[in-house]
Short mmCIF file of C-alpha atoms in Angstrom, two decimals:
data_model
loop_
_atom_site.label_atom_id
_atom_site.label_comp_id
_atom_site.label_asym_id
_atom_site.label_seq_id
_atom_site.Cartn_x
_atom_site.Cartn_y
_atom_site.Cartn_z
CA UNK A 81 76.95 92.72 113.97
CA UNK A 82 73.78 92.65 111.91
CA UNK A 83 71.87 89.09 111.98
CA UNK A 84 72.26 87.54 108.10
CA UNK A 85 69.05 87.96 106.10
CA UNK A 86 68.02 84.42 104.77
CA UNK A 87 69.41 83.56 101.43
CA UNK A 88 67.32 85.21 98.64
CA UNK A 89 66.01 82.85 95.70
CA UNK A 90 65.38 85.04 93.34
CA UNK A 91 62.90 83.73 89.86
CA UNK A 92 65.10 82.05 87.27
CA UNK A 93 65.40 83.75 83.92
CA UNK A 94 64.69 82.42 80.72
CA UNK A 95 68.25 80.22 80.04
CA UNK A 96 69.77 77.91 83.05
CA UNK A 97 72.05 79.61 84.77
CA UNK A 98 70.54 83.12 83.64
CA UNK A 99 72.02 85.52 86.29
CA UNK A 100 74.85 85.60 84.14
CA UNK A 101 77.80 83.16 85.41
CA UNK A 102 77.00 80.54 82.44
CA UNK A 103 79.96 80.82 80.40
CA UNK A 104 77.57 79.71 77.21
CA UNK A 105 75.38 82.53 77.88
CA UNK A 106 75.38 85.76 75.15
CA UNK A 107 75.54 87.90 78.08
CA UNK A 108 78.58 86.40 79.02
CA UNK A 109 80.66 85.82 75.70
CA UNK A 110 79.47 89.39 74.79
CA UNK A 111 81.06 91.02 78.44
CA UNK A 112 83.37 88.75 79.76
CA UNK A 113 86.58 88.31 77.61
CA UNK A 114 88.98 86.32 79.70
CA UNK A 115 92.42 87.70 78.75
CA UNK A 116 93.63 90.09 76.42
CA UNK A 117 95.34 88.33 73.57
CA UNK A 118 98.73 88.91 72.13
CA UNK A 119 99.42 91.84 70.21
CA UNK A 120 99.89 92.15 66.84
CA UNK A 121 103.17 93.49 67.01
CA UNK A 122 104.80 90.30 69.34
CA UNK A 123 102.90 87.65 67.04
CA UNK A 124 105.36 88.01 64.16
CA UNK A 125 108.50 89.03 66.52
CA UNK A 126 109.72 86.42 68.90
CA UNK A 127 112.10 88.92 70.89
CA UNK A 128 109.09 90.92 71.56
CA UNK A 129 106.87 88.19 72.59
CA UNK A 130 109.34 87.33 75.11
CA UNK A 131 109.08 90.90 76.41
CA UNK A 132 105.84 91.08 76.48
CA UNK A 133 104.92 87.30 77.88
CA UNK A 134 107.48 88.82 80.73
CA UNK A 135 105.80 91.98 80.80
CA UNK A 136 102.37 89.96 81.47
CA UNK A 137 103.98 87.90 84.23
CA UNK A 138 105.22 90.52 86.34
CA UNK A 139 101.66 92.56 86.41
CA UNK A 140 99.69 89.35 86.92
CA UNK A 141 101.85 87.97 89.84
CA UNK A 142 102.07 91.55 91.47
CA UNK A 143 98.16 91.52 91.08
CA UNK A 144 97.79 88.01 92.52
CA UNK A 145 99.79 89.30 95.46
CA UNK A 146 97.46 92.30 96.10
CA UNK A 147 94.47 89.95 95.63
CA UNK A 148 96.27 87.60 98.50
CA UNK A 149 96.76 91.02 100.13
CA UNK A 150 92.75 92.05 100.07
CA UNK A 151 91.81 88.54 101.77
CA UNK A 152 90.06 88.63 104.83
CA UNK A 153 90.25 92.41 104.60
CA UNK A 154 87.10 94.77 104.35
CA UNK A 155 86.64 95.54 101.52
CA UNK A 156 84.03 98.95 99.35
CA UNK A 157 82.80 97.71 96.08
CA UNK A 158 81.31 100.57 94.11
CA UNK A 159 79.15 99.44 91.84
CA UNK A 160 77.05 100.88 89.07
CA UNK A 161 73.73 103.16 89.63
CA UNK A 162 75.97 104.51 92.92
CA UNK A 163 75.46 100.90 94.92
CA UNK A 164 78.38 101.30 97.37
CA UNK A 165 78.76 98.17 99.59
CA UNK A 166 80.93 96.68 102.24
CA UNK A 167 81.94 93.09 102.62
CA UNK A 168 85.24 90.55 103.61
CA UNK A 169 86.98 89.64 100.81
CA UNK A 170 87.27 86.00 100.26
CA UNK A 171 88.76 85.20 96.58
CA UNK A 172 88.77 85.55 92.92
CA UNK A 173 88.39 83.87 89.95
CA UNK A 174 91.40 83.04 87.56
CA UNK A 175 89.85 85.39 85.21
CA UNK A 176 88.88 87.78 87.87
CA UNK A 177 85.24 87.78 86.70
CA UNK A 178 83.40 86.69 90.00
CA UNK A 179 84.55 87.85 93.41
CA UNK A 180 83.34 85.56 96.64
CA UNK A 181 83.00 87.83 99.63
CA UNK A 182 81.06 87.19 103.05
CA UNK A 183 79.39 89.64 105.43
CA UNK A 184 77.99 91.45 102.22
CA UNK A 185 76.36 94.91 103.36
CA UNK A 186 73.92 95.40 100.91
CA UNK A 187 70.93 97.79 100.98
CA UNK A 188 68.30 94.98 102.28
CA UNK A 189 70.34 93.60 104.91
CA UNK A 190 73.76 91.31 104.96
CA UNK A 191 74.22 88.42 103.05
CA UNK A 192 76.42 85.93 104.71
CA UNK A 193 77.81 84.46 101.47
CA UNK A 194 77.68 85.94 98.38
CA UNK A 195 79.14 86.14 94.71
CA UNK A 196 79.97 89.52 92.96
CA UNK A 197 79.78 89.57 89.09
CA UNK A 198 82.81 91.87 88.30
CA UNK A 199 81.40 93.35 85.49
CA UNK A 200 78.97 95.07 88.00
CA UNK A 201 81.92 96.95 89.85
CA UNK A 202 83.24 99.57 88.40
CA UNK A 203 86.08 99.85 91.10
CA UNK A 204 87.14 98.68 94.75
CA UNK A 205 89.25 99.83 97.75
CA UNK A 206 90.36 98.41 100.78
CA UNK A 207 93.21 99.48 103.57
CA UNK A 208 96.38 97.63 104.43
CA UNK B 42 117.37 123.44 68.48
CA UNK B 43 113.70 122.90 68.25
CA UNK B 44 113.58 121.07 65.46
CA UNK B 45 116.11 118.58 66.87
CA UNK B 46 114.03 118.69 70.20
CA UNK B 47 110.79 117.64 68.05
CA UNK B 48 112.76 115.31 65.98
CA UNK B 49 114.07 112.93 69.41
CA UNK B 50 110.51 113.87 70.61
CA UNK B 51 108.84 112.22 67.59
CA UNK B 52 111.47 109.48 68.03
CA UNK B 53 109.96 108.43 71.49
CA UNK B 54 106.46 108.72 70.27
CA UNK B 55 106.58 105.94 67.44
CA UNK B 56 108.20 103.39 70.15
CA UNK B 57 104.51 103.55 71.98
CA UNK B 58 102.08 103.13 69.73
CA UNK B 59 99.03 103.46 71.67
CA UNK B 60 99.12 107.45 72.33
CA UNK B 61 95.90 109.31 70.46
CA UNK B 62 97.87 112.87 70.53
CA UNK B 63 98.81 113.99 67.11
CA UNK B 64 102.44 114.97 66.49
CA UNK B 65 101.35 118.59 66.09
CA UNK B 66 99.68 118.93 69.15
CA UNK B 67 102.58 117.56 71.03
CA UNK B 68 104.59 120.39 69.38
CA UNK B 69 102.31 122.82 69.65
CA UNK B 70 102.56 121.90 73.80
CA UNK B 71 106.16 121.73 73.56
CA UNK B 72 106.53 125.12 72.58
CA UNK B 73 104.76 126.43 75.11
CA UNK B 74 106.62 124.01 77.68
CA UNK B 75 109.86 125.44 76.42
CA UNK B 76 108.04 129.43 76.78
CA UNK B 77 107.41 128.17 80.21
CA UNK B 78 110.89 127.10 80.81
CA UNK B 79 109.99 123.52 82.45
CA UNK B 80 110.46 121.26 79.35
CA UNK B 81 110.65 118.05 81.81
CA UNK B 82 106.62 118.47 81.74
CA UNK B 83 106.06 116.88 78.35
CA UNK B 84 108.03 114.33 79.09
CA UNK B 85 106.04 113.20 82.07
CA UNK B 86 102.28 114.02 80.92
CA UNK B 87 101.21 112.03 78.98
CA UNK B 88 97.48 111.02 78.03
CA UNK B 89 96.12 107.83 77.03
CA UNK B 90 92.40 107.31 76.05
CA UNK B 91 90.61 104.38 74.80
CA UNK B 92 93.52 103.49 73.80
CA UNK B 93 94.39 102.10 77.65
CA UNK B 94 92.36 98.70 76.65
CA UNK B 95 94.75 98.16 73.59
CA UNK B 96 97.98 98.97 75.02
CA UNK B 97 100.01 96.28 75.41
CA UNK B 98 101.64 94.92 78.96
CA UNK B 99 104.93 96.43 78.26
CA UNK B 100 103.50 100.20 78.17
CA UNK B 101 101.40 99.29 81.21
CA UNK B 102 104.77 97.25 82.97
CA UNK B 103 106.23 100.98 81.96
CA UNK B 104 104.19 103.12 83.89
CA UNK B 105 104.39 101.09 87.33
CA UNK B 106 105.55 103.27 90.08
CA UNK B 107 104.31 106.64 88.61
CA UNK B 108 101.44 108.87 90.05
CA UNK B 109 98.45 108.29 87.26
CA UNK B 110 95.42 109.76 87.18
CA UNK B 111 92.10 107.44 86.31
CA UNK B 112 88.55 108.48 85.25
CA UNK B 113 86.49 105.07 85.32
CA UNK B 114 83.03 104.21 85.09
CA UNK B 115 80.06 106.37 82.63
CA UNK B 116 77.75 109.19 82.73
CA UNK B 117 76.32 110.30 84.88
CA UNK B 118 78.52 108.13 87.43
CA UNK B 119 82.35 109.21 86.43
CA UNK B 120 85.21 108.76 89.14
CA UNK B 121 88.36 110.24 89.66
CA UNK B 122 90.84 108.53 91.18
CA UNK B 123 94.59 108.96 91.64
CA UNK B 124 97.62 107.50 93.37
CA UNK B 125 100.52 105.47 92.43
CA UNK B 126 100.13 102.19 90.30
CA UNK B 127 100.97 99.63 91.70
CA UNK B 128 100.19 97.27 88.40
CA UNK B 129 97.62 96.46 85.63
CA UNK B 130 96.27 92.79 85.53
CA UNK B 131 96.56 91.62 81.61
CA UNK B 132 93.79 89.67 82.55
CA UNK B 133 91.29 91.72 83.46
CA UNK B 134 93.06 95.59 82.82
CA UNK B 135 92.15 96.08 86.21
CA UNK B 136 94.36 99.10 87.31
CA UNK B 137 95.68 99.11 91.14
CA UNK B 138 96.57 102.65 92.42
CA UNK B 139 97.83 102.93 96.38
CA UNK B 140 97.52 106.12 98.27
CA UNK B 141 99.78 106.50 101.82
CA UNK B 142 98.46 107.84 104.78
CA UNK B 143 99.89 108.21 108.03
CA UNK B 144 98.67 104.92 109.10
CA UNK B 145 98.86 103.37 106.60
CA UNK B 146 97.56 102.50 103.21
CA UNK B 147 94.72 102.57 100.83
CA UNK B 148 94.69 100.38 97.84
CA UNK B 149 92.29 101.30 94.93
CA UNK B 150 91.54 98.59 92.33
CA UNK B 151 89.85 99.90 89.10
CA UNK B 152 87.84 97.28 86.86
CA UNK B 153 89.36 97.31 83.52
CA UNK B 154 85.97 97.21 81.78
CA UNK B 155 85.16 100.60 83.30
CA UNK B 156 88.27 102.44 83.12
CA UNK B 157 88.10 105.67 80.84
CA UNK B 158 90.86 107.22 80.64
CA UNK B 159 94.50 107.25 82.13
CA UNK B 160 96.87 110.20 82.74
CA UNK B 161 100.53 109.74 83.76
CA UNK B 162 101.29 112.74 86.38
CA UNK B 163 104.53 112.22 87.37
CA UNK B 164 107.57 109.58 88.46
CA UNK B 165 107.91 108.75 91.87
CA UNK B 166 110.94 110.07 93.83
CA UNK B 167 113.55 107.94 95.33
CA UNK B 168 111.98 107.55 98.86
CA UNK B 169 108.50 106.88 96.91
CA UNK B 170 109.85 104.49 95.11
CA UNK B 171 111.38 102.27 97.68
CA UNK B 172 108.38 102.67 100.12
CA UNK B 173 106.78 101.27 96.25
CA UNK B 174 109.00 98.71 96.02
CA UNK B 175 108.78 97.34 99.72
CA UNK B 176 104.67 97.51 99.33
CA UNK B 177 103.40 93.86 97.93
CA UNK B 178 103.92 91.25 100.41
CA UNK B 179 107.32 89.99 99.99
CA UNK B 180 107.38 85.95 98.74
CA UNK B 181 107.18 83.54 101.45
CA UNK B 182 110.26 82.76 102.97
CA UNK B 183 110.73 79.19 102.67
CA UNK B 184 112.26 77.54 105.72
CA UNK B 185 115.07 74.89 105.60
CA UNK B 186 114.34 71.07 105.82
CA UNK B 187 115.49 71.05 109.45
CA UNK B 188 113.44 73.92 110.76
CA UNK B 189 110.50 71.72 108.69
CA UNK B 190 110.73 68.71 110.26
CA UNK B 191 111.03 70.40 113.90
CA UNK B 192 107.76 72.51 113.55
CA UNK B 193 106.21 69.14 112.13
CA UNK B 194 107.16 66.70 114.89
CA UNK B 195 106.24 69.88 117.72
CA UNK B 196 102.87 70.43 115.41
CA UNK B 197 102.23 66.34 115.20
CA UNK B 198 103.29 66.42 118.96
CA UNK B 199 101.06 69.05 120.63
CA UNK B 200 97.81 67.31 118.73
CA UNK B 201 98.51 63.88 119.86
CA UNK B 202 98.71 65.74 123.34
CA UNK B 203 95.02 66.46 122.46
CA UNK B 204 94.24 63.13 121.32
CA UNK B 205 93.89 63.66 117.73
CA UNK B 206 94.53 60.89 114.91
CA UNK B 207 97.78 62.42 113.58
CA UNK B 208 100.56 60.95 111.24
CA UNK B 209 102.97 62.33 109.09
CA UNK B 210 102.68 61.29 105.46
CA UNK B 211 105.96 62.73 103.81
CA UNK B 212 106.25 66.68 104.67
CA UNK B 213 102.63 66.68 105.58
CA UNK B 214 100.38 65.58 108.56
CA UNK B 215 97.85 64.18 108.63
CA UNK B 216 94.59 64.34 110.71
CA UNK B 217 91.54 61.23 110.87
CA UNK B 218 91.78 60.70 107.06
CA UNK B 219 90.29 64.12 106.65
CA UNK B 220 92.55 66.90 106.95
CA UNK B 221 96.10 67.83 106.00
CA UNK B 222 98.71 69.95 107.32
CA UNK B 223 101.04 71.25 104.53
CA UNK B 224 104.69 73.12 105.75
CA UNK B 225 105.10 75.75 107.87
CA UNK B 226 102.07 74.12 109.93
CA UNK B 227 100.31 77.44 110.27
CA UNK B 228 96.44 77.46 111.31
CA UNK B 229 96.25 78.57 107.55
CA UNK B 230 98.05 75.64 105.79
CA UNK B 231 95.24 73.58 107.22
CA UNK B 232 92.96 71.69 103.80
CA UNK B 233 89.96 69.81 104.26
CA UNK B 234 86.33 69.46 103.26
CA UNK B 235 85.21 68.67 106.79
CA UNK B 236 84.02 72.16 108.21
CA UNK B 237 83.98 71.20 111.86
CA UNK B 238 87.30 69.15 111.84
CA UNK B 239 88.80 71.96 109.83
CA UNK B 240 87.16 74.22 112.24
CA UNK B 241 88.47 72.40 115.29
CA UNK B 242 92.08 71.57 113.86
CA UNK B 243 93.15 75.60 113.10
CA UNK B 244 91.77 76.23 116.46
CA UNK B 245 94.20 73.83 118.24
CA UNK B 246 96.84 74.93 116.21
CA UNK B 247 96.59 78.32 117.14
CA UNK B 248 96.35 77.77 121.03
CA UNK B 249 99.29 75.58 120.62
CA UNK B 250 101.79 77.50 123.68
CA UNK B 251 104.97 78.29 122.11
CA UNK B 252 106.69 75.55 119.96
CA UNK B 253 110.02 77.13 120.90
CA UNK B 254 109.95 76.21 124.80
CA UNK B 255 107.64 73.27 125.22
CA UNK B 256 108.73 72.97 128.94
CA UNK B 257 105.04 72.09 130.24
CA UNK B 258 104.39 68.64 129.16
CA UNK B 259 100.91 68.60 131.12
CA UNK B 260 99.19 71.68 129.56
CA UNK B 261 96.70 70.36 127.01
CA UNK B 262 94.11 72.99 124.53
CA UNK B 263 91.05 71.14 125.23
CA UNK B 264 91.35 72.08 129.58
CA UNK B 265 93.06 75.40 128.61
CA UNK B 266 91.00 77.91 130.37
CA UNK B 267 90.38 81.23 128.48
#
């Protein structure tokens, strides 16, 4: 297994917290809605909002089980400009915005620890 | 005959909303479907384009177990990917297709933020659809009380072997003020902020010899040799 490169501390930006993750940050409000809201439709109907709330409960907990499914699996992130990397999946964020992963296979060497913004992926596979 | 067939056609259309395809095209299609002879096609094919983002959970909770078709990510970087979806996460649209292989599986999550377009290719078959069903991990299967308390006392037993501060505090253990055991006792149920005792602790737990038939009382972890 490749040796970890040393932890890379890359110049700040102009805000705190400028690679992105601050939720304040325009970058952030501007990409990173955290849920869809309810649709017009359900507002004004409570029969259908009760479909649909059960509608959003089944997909979320069958894609919290495939998330509990992907850990400590590897995992291939392909990101945007054709970055393809490789890394063990650790967890997710409730709004499934930031990925944690270690043994990150990255062009320049392995990071032991890292966090993946997921508005940089455009998709993922693993194998079961 | 047609004109029924377009009217119970139309019928199905209005219930979901989110579909771009003008009526007229969907006739225009149908006709030829019917030419064809294999009507069940329009049924089936259906093609959803920005519109994914905007349709709702129930459309998306609709197409689970069908074959779909997904183009995600921009020029000059577009993907293709297809398989069976497995679900859509409201939260993030994320779309989760599976392919089978011989030996196994291959899961393939799509970020909703770069998704494209969807196509719906086709239900899944009986067989399909149970191997479908059976795919997600099944829900934990929760132990009774008595099977509890037994792996508890055999867990709390095998570290005092080892001479490690253990007590049980209600249906957990727990280990030198730092680390606690919640049920069924696994390596993985282990929670603490100490790395090392954490470290140590799921290590001991998984050398533990079988709970089941503890009939050496002088075999310890720490001498084991392996």
């Amino acid at each position: 297994m490749a040796t970890p490169v040393p932890v890379l501390r890359l110049p700040k930006g102009p805000d705190p917290n400028s690679r992105g993750f601050d939720p304040n940050s325009p970058r952030f409000t501007a990409l990173c809605r955290t849920s869809i809201p309810t649709s017009a439709a359900a507002e004004s109907d409570p029969v259908q909002l009760q479909e649909e709330q059960h509608a959003r409960s089944v997909l979320r907990e069958r894609f919290l089980r495939c998330l509990l499914a992907m850990t400590n699996r590897k995992v291939h992130f392909q990101m945007h400009e054709k970055v393809n990397v490789e890394a063990t999946f650790g967890a997710s964020d409730i709004d499934v915005l930031n990925f944690q992963v270690s043994d990150l296979h990255t062009p320049i060497g392995v990071q032991k620890e890292a966090l993946i913004r997921c508005q940089d992926v455009i998709s993922f596979t693993f194998d079961i | 005959g047609q004109q029924r067939l377009v009217q119970c056609y139309k019928a199905e259309h209005l219930w979901l909303p989110c579909f771009l395809r003008t009526l007229a095209e969907l006739v225009q299609q149908q006709c030829r479907c019917l030419v064809e002879g294999s009507l069940s096609i329009i049924d089936q094919r259906t093609m959803m384009q920005c519109g994914w983002l905007h349709s709702g959970p129930q459309l998306w909770l609709r197409c689970v177990h069908r074959e779909v078709r997904v183009k995600a990510g921009k020029e000059p970087q577009v993907e293709e990917h297809r398989g069976w979806l497995l679900t859509v996460d409201p939260v993030s649209h994320s779309v989760v297709l599976v392919n089978f292989r011989e030996d196994g599986a291959s899961v393939h999550v799509v970020m909703g933020h770069a998704v494209e377009h969807v196509e719906v290719l086709r239900e899944a078959d009986r067989e399909m659809a149970e191997r479908l069903r059976c795919f997600l991990p099944p829900k934990t299967i929760s132990l009774d009380p008595e099977e509890l308390q037994r792996r508890r006392s055999s867990v709390c037993r095998w570290l005092q072997k080892n001479r490690v501060p253990v007590e049980e505090d209600g249906n957990e253990l727990r280990v030198a003020g730092a680390l606690t055991i919640k049920a069924p006792y696994g390596p993985e149920d282990c929670c603490s902020s100490n790395q090392i005792i954490l470290d140590r602790i799921q290590r001991l737990i998984q050398v533990q010899p079988d709970p089941h038939s503890e009939t050496d009382p002088s075999r310890t972890g720490i001498t084991s040799s392996n």
